[in-house]
Tab-separated table of N, CA and C in Angstrom:
chain	number	residue	atom	x	y	z
A	275	MET	N	-27.419	-2.865	26.615
A	275	MET	CA	-26.197	-3.951	26.175
A	275	MET	C	-25.563	-3.897	24.924
A	276	LEU	N	-26.871	-3.966	24.182
A	276	LEU	CA	-26.638	-3.949	22.501
A	276	LEU	C	-25.958	-2.733	22.122
A	277	ALA	N	-26.190	-1.737	22.757
A	277	ALA	CA	-25.556	-0.140	22.258
A	277	ALA	C	-24.076	-0.334	22.520
A	278	ILE	N	-23.701	-1.032	23.802
A	278	ILE	CA	-22.445	-1.092	23.961
A	278	ILE	C	-21.579	-2.012	22.869
A	279	LEU	N	-22.218	-2.998	22.669
A	279	LEU	CA	-21.654	-3.919	21.742
A	279	LEU	C	-21.343	-3.308	20.423
A	280	LEU	N	-22.500	-2.654	20.083
A	280	LEU	CA	-22.342	-2.117	18.409
A	280	LEU	C	-21.046	-0.875	18.760
A	281	VAL	N	-20.862	-0.298	19.761
A	281	VAL	CA	-19.842	0.923	19.831
A	281	VAL	C	-18.457	-0.014	20.010
A	282	LEU	N	-18.312	-0.858	20.750
A	282	LEU	CA	-17.114	-1.610	20.764
A	282	LEU	C	-16.958	-2.492	19.555
A	283	LEU	N	-17.840	-2.762	18.531
A	283	LEU	CA	-17.915	-3.228	17.302
A	283	LEU	C	-17.220	-2.332	16.318
A	284	VAL	N	-17.548	-1.094	16.300
A	284	VAL	CA	-17.197	0.087	15.281
A	284	VAL	C	-15.888	0.403	16.079
A	285	ILE	N	-15.681	0.605	16.886
A	285	ILE	CA	-14.216	0.719	17.571
A	285	ILE	C	-13.004	-0.171	16.997
A	286	LEU	N	-13.418	-1.547	17.041
A	286	LEU	CA	-12.636	-2.481	16.625
A	286	LEU	C	-12.294	-2.613	15.246
A	287	LEU	N	-13.681	-2.213	14.390
A	287	LEU	CA	-13.348	-2.301	12.852
A	287	LEU	C	-12.675	-0.725	12.603
A	288	LEU	N	-12.670	0.283	12.949
A	288	LEU	CA	-12.249	1.289	12.805
A	288	LEU	C	-10.723	1.417	12.802
A	289	PHE	N	-10.268	0.631	14.445
A	289	PHE	CA	-8.820	0.431	14.499
A	289	PHE	C	-8.307	-0.588	13.799
A	290	GLY	N	-8.844	-1.451	13.147
A	290	GLY	CA	-8.509	-2.536	12.248
A	290	GLY	C	-7.896	-2.156	11.106
A	291	GLY	N	-9.163	-1.318	10.524
A	291	GLY	CA	-9.166	-0.797	9.336
A	291	GLY	C	-7.966	0.293	8.908
A	292	GLY	N	-7.643	0.850	10.240
A	292	GLY	CA	-6.674	2.240	10.546
A	292	GLY	C	-5.150	1.611	10.323
A	293	PHE	N	-5.444	0.229	10.949
A	293	PHE	CA	-4.243	-0.288	11.068
A	293	PHE	C	-3.769	-0.722	9.481
A	294	ALA	N	-4.958	-1.572	8.728
A	294	ALA	CA	-4.449	-2.104	7.424
A	294	ALA	C	-4.252	-1.173	6.598
A	295	LEU	N	-5.169	0.084	6.553
A	295	LEU	CA	-4.641	1.488	5.698
A	295	LEU	C	-3.302	1.718	5.866
A	296	HIS	N	-2.738	1.970	7.310
A	296	HIS	CA	-1.612	2.332	7.293
A	296	HIS	C	-0.476	1.515	6.519
A	297	LEU	N	-0.654	0.436	6.818
A	297	LEU	CA	0.277	-0.653	6.199
A	297	LEU	C	-0.051	-0.353	4.599
A	298	LEU	N	-0.974	-0.296	4.214
A	298	LEU	CA	-1.272	-0.322	2.720
A	298	LEU	C	-0.352	0.961	2.225
A	299	TRP	N	-0.533	1.775	2.904
A	299	TRP	CA	0.052	3.104	2.483
A	299	TRP	C	1.599	2.736	2.429
A	300	TRP	N	2.019	2.322	3.419
A	300	TRP	CA	3.678	1.872	3.199
A	300	TRP	C	4.005	1.094	2.025
A	301	ILE	N	3.180	0.003	1.762
A	301	ILE	CA	3.302	-0.827	1.000
A	301	ILE	C	3.306	-0.034	-0.476
A	302	ALA	N	2.278	0.827	-0.552
A	302	ALA	CA	2.103	1.665	-2.132
A	302	ALA	C	3.346	2.577	-1.984
A	303	ILE	N	4.041	3.021	-0.996
A	303	ILE	CA	5.125	4.167	-1.211
A	303	ILE	C	6.238	3.163	-1.448
A	304	ALA	N	6.327	1.935	-0.874
A	304	ALA	CA	7.401	1.156	-1.655
A	304	ALA	C	7.402	0.370	-2.937
A	305	LEU	N	6.167	0.298	-3.224
A	305	LEU	CA	6.318	-0.170	-4.561
A	305	LEU	C	6.269	1.208	-5.660
A	306	LEU	N	6.056	2.377	-5.252
A	306	LEU	CA	6.418	3.555	-5.888
A	306	LEU	C	7.688	3.779	-6.121
A	307	VAL	N	8.610	3.584	-5.273
A	307	VAL	CA	10.001	3.972	-5.172
A	307	VAL	C	10.714	2.945	-6.052
A	308	VAL	N	10.125	1.235	-6.015
A	308	VAL	CA	10.675	0.512	-6.927
A	308	VAL	C	10.100	0.760	-8.455
A	309	TRP	N	9.189	1.449	-8.690
A	309	TRP	CA	8.652	1.727	-9.829
A	309	TRP	C	9.350	2.917	-10.307
A	310	LEU	N	9.664	4.078	-9.372
A	310	LEU	CA	10.617	5.128	-10.146
A	310	LEU	C	12.073	4.416	-10.460
A	311	LEU	N	12.751	3.791	-9.529
A	311	LEU	CA	13.839	3.190	-9.791
A	311	LEU	C	13.996	2.554	-10.968
A	312	GLY	N	13.147	1.869	-11.364
A	312	GLY	CA	12.943	1.293	-12.574
A	312	GLY	C	13.200	1.996	-13.764
A	313	PHE	N	12.321	3.292	-13.818
A	313	PHE	CA	12.498	4.132	-14.763
A	313	PHE	C	13.969	4.923	-14.707
A	314	LEU	N	14.812	5.072	-13.546
A	314	LEU	CA	15.673	5.694	-13.581
A	314	LEU	C	17.211	4.585	-13.783
A	315	PHE	N	16.813	3.417	-13.585
A	315	PHE	CA	17.957	2.697	-14.174
A	315	PHE	C	17.782	1.799	-15.128
A	316	ARG	N	16.764	2.013	-15.831
A	316	ARG	CA	16.641	0.859	-17.005
A	316	ARG	C	17.757	1.324	-18.181
A	317	SER	N	17.660	0.071	-18.695
A	317	SER	CA	18.976	0.200	-19.816
A	317	SER	C	18.598	1.232	-20.962
A	318	GLY	N	19.558	1.661	-21.867
A	318	GLY	CA	19.116	2.415	-22.882
A	318	GLY	C	18.699	2.275	-24.180
A	319	SER	N	18.557	0.670	-24.106
A	319	SER	CA	17.900	0.227	-25.402
A	319	SER	C	16.545	0.167	-25.330
A	320	GLY	N	15.791	0.839	-24.301
A	320	GLY	CA	14.492	0.748	-24.168
A	320	GLY	C	13.441	-0.544	-23.698
A	321	SER	N	14.418	-1.336	-23.288
A	321	SER	CA	13.634	-2.796	-22.827
A	321	SER	C	13.507	-2.386	-21.396
A	322	ARG	N	12.378	-2.872	-20.821
A	322	ARG	CA	12.222	-2.953	-19.850
A	322	ARG	C	12.237	-4.016	-18.673
A	323	TRP	N	12.753	-3.874	-17.427
A	323	TRP	CA	12.930	-5.088	-16.530
A	323	TRP	C	11.966	-5.778	-16.218
A	324	TYR	N	10.706	-5.334	-16.464
A	324	TYR	CA	9.272	-5.848	-15.906
A	324	TYR	C	8.722	-6.002	-17.221
A	325	ARG	N	7.550	-6.859	-16.878
A	325	ARG	CA	6.632	-7.280	-18.295
A	325	ARG	C	5.659	-6.670	-18.244
A	326	TRP	N	5.092	-5.625	-17.495
A	326	TRP	CA	3.843	-4.833	-17.519
A	326	TRP	C	3.995	-3.503	-17.804
């Protein structure tokens, strides 16, 4: 019985982790696109539209 519970717990963790990692990849891609657009469309004076 304990082995079945451990297997179910591992499956649940892997499924949850996989979903969270998939979501984090999409967020990272979106932030990369915004960052690249910031380089492409910045003003010629060299000032940045962000503070970091």
